[in-house]
mmCIF file of C-alpha atoms in Angstrom:
data_model
loop_
_atom_site.group_PDB
_atom_site.id
_atom_site.type_symbol
_atom_site.label_atom_id
_atom_site.label_comp_id
_atom_site.label_asym_id
_atom_site.label_seq_id
_atom_site.Cartn_x
_atom_site.Cartn_y
_atom_site.Cartn_z
ATOM 1 C CA MET A 1 20.805 -37.707 0.929
ATOM 2 C CA SER A 2 19.502 -37.831 4.832
ATOM 3 C CA ASP A 3 16.064 -39.206 5.717
ATOM 4 C CA PRO A 4 13.821 -37.238 7.454
ATOM 5 C CA ASN A 5 11.572 -40.638 8.622
ATOM 6 C CA HIS A 6 14.471 -42.293 9.681
ATOM 7 C CA HIS A 7 14.199 -42.105 12.756
ATOM 8 C CA GLN A 8 10.647 -42.450 13.024
ATOM 9 C CA ARG A 9 10.922 -45.915 11.256
ATOM 10 C CA MET A 10 13.976 -47.288 14.126
ATOM 11 C CA VAL A 11 11.184 -46.054 16.709
ATOM 12 C CA GLU A 12 7.969 -47.816 14.995
ATOM 13 C CA ALA A 13 10.877 -51.093 14.726
ATOM 14 C CA LEU A 14 12.082 -51.504 17.910
ATOM 15 C CA HIS A 15 8.311 -50.967 19.098
ATOM 16 C CA THR A 16 7.482 -54.094 16.737
ATOM 17 C CA SER A 17 10.234 -56.085 17.875
ATOM 18 C CA VAL A 18 8.454 -56.013 21.661
ATOM 19 C CA THR A 19 4.744 -56.305 20.518
ATOM 20 C CA PRO A 20 3.450 -59.731 21.464
ATOM 21 C CA ALA A 21 2.758 -61.898 18.052
ATOM 22 C CA ASN A 22 -0.880 -62.828 17.312
ATOM 23 C CA GLU A 23 -2.074 -60.636 19.643
ATOM 24 C CA HIS A 24 -3.833 -57.096 19.784
ATOM 25 C CA ALA A 25 -4.564 -54.443 22.084
ATOM 26 C CA HIS A 26 -7.887 -53.217 23.747
ATOM 27 C CA ARG A 27 -8.117 -50.767 26.373
ATOM 28 C CA ASP A 28 -11.509 -49.202 28.196
ATOM 29 C CA THR A 29 -12.417 -46.592 30.567
ATOM 30 C CA LEU A 30 -14.968 -47.550 32.740
ATOM 31 C CA THR A 31 -16.962 -45.219 34.706
ATOM 32 C CA GLU A 32 -19.253 -46.415 37.225
ATOM 33 C CA GLU A 33 -22.256 -44.501 39.248
ATOM 34 C CA VAL A 34 -23.489 -45.622 42.159
ATOM 35 C CA PHE A 35 -25.099 -45.114 45.642
ATOM 36 C CA TYR A 36 -24.405 -46.533 48.729
ATOM 37 C CA PRO A 37 -26.470 -47.091 51.473
ATOM 38 C CA ALA A 38 -26.254 -45.071 54.583
ATOM 39 C CA HIS A 39 -23.784 -46.527 57.394
ATOM 40 C CA PRO A 40 -21.665 -45.818 60.807
ATOM 41 C CA PRO A 41 -17.620 -45.412 59.729
ATOM 42 C CA ARG A 42 -15.914 -48.635 57.920
ATOM 43 C CA SER A 43 -14.646 -50.431 61.398
ATOM 44 C CA GLU A 44 -13.717 -54.276 61.155
ATOM 45 C CA SER A 45 -16.720 -56.370 62.238
ATOM 46 C CA ALA A 46 -15.427 -58.828 64.963
ATOM 47 C CA THR A 47 -16.246 -61.505 62.529
ATOM 48 C CA PHE A 48 -13.919 -59.906 59.673
ATOM 49 C CA VAL A 49 -10.699 -59.765 62.290
ATOM 50 C CA ALA A 50 -11.450 -63.256 63.163
ATOM 51 C CA THR A 51 -11.510 -64.281 58.904
ATOM 52 C CA LYS A 52 -8.200 -62.488 58.645
ATOM 53 C CA ALA A 53 -6.728 -63.902 61.755
ATOM 54 C CA ALA A 54 -7.356 -67.610 61.007
ATOM 55 C CA GLY A 55 -6.223 -67.056 57.297
ATOM 56 C CA HIS A 56 -3.309 -65.606 57.834
ATOM 57 C CA LYS A 57 -2.676 -68.549 60.463
ATOM 58 C CA ALA A 58 -3.145 -70.712 58.258
ATOM 59 C CA LYS A 59 -1.038 -69.223 55.855
ATOM 60 C CA LEU A 60 -4.047 -69.163 52.716
ATOM 61 C CA PRO A 61 -2.497 -68.557 49.133
ATOM 62 C CA CYS A 62 -3.544 -65.893 46.816
ATOM 63 C CA ALA A 63 -6.003 -67.764 44.707
ATOM 64 C CA ILE A 64 -4.482 -66.307 41.185
ATOM 65 C CA SER A 65 -0.440 -66.398 41.773
ATOM 66 C CA GLY A 66 -0.152 -69.264 45.061
ATOM 67 C CA HIS A 67 1.379 -66.721 47.027
ATOM 68 C CA THR A 68 0.865 -66.683 51.111
ATOM 69 C CA GLU A 69 3.009 -63.510 51.341
ATOM 70 C CA GLY A 70 1.344 -59.741 50.732
ATOM 71 C CA VAL A 71 -2.429 -61.385 50.333
ATOM 72 C CA GLU A 72 -5.530 -58.837 51.312
ATOM 73 C CA TYR A 73 -9.497 -60.315 51.379
ATOM 74 C CA HIS A 74 -11.797 -59.198 48.965
ATOM 75 C CA HIS A 75 -15.529 -59.041 49.877
ATOM 76 C CA VAL A 76 -16.540 -61.611 46.538
ATOM 77 C CA PHE A 77 -20.302 -62.127 46.805
ATOM 78 C CA CYS A 78 -21.256 -59.162 48.291
ATOM 79 C CA GLU A 79 -19.156 -55.694 49.468
ATOM 80 C CA TRP A 80 -19.168 -54.891 52.784
ATOM 81 C CA ALA A 81 -20.779 -51.471 51.667
ATOM 82 C CA PHE A 82 -23.367 -52.836 50.081
ATOM 83 C CA SER A 83 -24.632 -54.959 53.572
ATOM 84 C CA ASN A 84 -27.639 -52.503 54.967
ATOM 85 C CA ALA A 85 -29.100 -52.858 51.001
ATOM 86 C CA VAL A 86 -29.548 -56.158 50.891
ATOM 87 C CA ASP A 87 -33.061 -57.721 52.023
ATOM 88 C CA TRP A 88 -31.112 -60.903 53.487
ATOM 89 C CA HIS A 89 -34.649 -62.517 54.862
ATOM 90 C CA THR A 90 -34.759 -63.212 51.141
ATOM 91 C CA VAL A 91 -31.499 -64.074 50.960
ATOM 92 C CA ARG A 92 -31.759 -66.738 53.271
ATOM 93 C CA GLY A 93 -34.888 -67.947 52.220
ATOM 94 C CA VAL A 94 -33.691 -68.540 48.828
ATOM 95 C CA ALA A 95 -30.709 -70.256 49.918
ATOM 96 C CA LEU A 96 -32.782 -72.867 51.983
ATOM 97 C CA GLY A 97 -35.278 -73.251 49.007
ATOM 98 C CA GLU A 98 -38.251 -71.402 51.262
ATOM 99 C CA ILE A 99 -38.102 -68.879 48.086
ATOM 100 C CA THR A 100 -38.829 -70.728 44.611
ATOM 101 C CA GLN A 101 -40.083 -67.525 42.696
ATOM 102 C CA LEU A 102 -38.128 -63.947 42.385
ATOM 103 C CA PRO A 103 -39.850 -60.710 40.665
ATOM 104 C CA VAL A 104 -39.112 -60.128 37.234
ATOM 105 C CA LEU A 105 -37.507 -56.874 37.233
ATOM 106 C CA ASP A 106 -38.200 -53.425 35.045
ATOM 107 C CA LEU A 107 -35.804 -52.457 32.644
ATOM 108 C CA GLN A 108 -35.978 -48.820 33.743
ATOM 109 C CA THR A 109 -36.087 -48.955 36.969
ATOM 110 C CA ASP A 110 -34.908 -52.298 38.380
ATOM 111 C CA LEU A 111 -38.255 -52.343 40.953
ATOM 112 C CA PRO A 112 -40.609 -55.761 40.448
ATOM 113 C CA ILE A 113 -43.091 -55.963 37.929
ATOM 114 C CA PRO A 114 -46.352 -57.107 39.416
ATOM 115 C CA GLY A 115 -47.555 -60.542 38.588
ATOM 116 C CA GLN A 116 -44.354 -61.447 37.056
ATOM 117 C CA PHE A 117 -41.659 -63.773 38.371
ATOM 118 C CA PHE A 118 -39.379 -66.311 37.268
ATOM 119 C CA PRO A 119 -37.867 -69.428 38.942
ATOM 120 C CA ALA A 120 -34.955 -68.355 41.722
ATOM 121 C CA GLU A 121 -32.899 -71.687 40.479
ATOM 122 C CA HIS A 122 -32.180 -69.460 37.247
ATOM 123 C CA SER A 123 -31.160 -66.704 39.209
ATOM 124 C CA LEU A 124 -27.584 -65.765 40.301
ATOM 125 C CA LEU A 125 -28.738 -65.262 43.824
ATOM 126 C CA TRP A 126 -29.730 -68.933 43.909
ATOM 127 C CA ALA A 127 -25.978 -69.409 42.250
ATOM 128 C CA LEU A 128 -23.807 -67.393 44.785
ATOM 129 C CA CYS A 129 -26.121 -69.026 47.989
ATOM 130 C CA LYS A 130 -24.924 -72.119 46.306
ATOM 131 C CA LEU A 131 -21.361 -71.338 45.950
ATOM 132 C CA ALA A 132 -21.402 -70.499 49.748
ATOM 133 C CA GLU A 133 -23.235 -73.270 50.603
ATOM 134 C CA ALA A 134 -20.743 -75.354 49.102
ATOM 135 C CA LYS A 135 -18.048 -73.358 50.956
ATOM 136 C CA GLY A 136 -19.659 -74.684 54.291
ATOM 137 C CA PHE A 137 -21.847 -71.742 55.395
ATOM 138 C CA ASP A 138 -25.188 -72.628 57.325
ATOM 139 C CA TRP A 139 -28.052 -70.663 55.767
ATOM 140 C CA ARG A 140 -29.781 -72.411 57.942
ATOM 141 C CA ALA A 141 -27.951 -70.372 61.133
ATOM 142 C CA PHE A 142 -27.772 -66.964 59.722
ATOM 143 C CA ASP A 143 -29.663 -64.340 61.496
ATOM 144 C CA PRO A 144 -30.842 -61.630 58.768
ATOM 145 C CA ALA A 145 -30.152 -58.958 61.539
ATOM 146 C CA LYS A 146 -26.301 -59.713 61.597
ATOM 147 C CA PRO A 147 -25.486 -60.186 57.756
ATOM 148 C CA GLU A 148 -21.607 -59.278 58.815
ATOM 149 C CA THR A 149 -21.545 -63.173 59.875
ATOM 150 C CA PHE A 150 -21.977 -63.572 56.158
ATOM 151 C CA VAL A 151 -20.135 -60.286 54.443
ATOM 152 C CA ASP A 152 -17.788 -60.950 56.838
ATOM 153 C CA SER A 153 -16.615 -64.048 56.803
ATOM 154 C CA MET A 154 -14.396 -67.057 55.150
ATOM 155 C CA VAL A 155 -17.255 -67.764 52.811
ATOM 156 C CA ASN A 156 -17.678 -64.413 51.088
ATOM 157 C CA MET A 157 -13.820 -63.882 50.863
ATOM 158 C CA LEU A 158 -11.416 -64.375 48.012
ATOM 159 C CA VAL A 159 -7.750 -63.813 49.102
ATOM 160 C CA LEU A 160 -5.854 -62.376 46.520
ATOM 161 C CA HIS A 161 -2.434 -61.035 46.628
ATOM 162 C CA SER A 162 -2.719 -56.982 46.389
ATOM 163 C CA LYS A 163 -1.585 -57.190 43.191
ATOM 164 C CA PHE A 164 -4.497 -59.003 41.820
ATOM 165 C CA HIS A 165 -6.454 -56.927 44.096
ATOM 166 C CA ARG A 166 -6.025 -53.260 44.136
ATOM 167 C CA HIS A 167 -3.134 -52.742 41.579
ATOM 168 C CA ARG A 168 -3.573 -51.839 37.749
ATOM 169 C CA ASP A 169 -4.366 -53.773 35.064
ATOM 170 C CA HIS A 170 -4.464 -57.245 37.317
ATOM 171 C CA GLY A 171 -6.485 -55.918 40.510
ATOM 172 C CA ILE A 172 -10.399 -56.754 40.810
ATOM 173 C CA HIS A 173 -11.580 -53.143 41.945
ATOM 174 C CA GLU A 174 -9.212 -52.373 39.042
ATOM 175 C CA MET A 175 -11.359 -54.060 35.941
ATOM 176 C CA SER A 176 -13.949 -55.423 34.591
ATOM 177 C CA LEU A 177 -14.738 -59.172 35.497
ATOM 178 C CA PRO A 178 -14.473 -60.807 32.158
ATOM 179 C CA GLU A 179 -10.589 -59.212 31.985
ATOM 180 C CA TRP A 180 -9.278 -60.144 35.531
ATOM 181 C CA ILE A 181 -10.830 -63.310 36.330
ATOM 182 C CA PHE A 182 -8.689 -64.628 33.263
ATOM 183 C CA GLN A 183 -5.912 -64.574 35.442
ATOM 184 C CA ALA A 184 -7.488 -67.237 36.773
ATOM 185 C CA PHE A 185 -7.348 -69.812 33.976
ATOM 186 C CA PRO A 186 -3.490 -71.215 33.107
ATOM 187 C CA ARG A 187 -2.542 -69.788 29.475
ATOM 188 C CA VAL A 188 -1.476 -71.277 26.567
ATOM 189 C CA PRO A 189 2.867 -70.703 26.413
ATOM 190 C CA GLY A 190 3.818 -67.188 24.926
ATOM 191 C CA PHE A 191 0.523 -65.709 25.849
ATOM 192 C CA VAL A 192 0.928 -62.156 27.182
ATOM 193 C CA PHE A 193 -2.109 -60.682 29.114
ATOM 194 C CA THR A 194 -0.848 -56.744 29.784
ATOM 195 C CA PRO A 195 1.887 -54.812 28.767
ATOM 196 C CA ASP A 196 3.485 -54.794 32.242
ATOM 197 C CA GLU A 197 4.626 -58.523 31.641
ATOM 198 C CA MET A 198 6.438 -57.594 28.322
ATOM 199 C CA PRO A 199 10.205 -57.277 28.428
ATOM 200 C CA ALA A 200 11.007 -53.365 28.924
ATOM 201 C CA GLU A 201 11.451 -52.065 25.280
ATOM 202 C CA PRO A 202 14.896 -51.322 24.246
ATOM 203 C CA ALA A 203 16.364 -47.397 24.512
ATOM 204 C CA PHE A 204 16.805 -45.842 21.472
ATOM 205 C CA PRO A 205 20.361 -45.185 20.815
ATOM 206 C CA HIS A 206 20.630 -41.341 21.863
ATOM 207 C CA ASN A 207 23.772 -41.292 19.330
ATOM 208 C CA LEU A 208 21.934 -42.599 16.498
ATOM 209 C CA LYS A 209 21.704 -40.211 13.641
ATOM 210 C CA ALA A 210 19.501 -39.885 10.733
ATOM 211 C CA ALA A 211 21.597 -41.167 7.058
#
């Protein structure tokens, strides 16, 4: 007697055979809506041109894969499009320890609450400034009127192969930070991160007929 469910069971068996053991899939659809400040059409600043030229000459490797070919330069601390929206005087002040308190923000408006402050050293801004300093940036020489000298400098760059910069399921522009940054860590043997790392699913035999 023919089994009408035989074909479906065979498909499911084939799918199971290429599913990583002890793993479960996680899928999110992210939607973001933000405003960019007014700015002239994007053109590469002299700083950015020099940064990329120096990086290519030195054959700097992708920070994830180690490849030196096919790399691109990602603005990691501050995106270029936000340059005109940042209070760079405050950034410099925090970096140099001249500003030690930052305002507490209203959770509805993100505007400062009058009279409420918290230690700058507990802020992400302070940590980012220190990371830039550790990479060699001189905040004392920084001119807040010329943000491109920081934004387009090597200290604000993450060298990434195009795969980890722009590609689906791997690129920093295509994933949330918690998922993307996992790729920076060494993996335990056998762990599969994304479906494209799995072996190709075997083709289902077209001539297979239900019993």
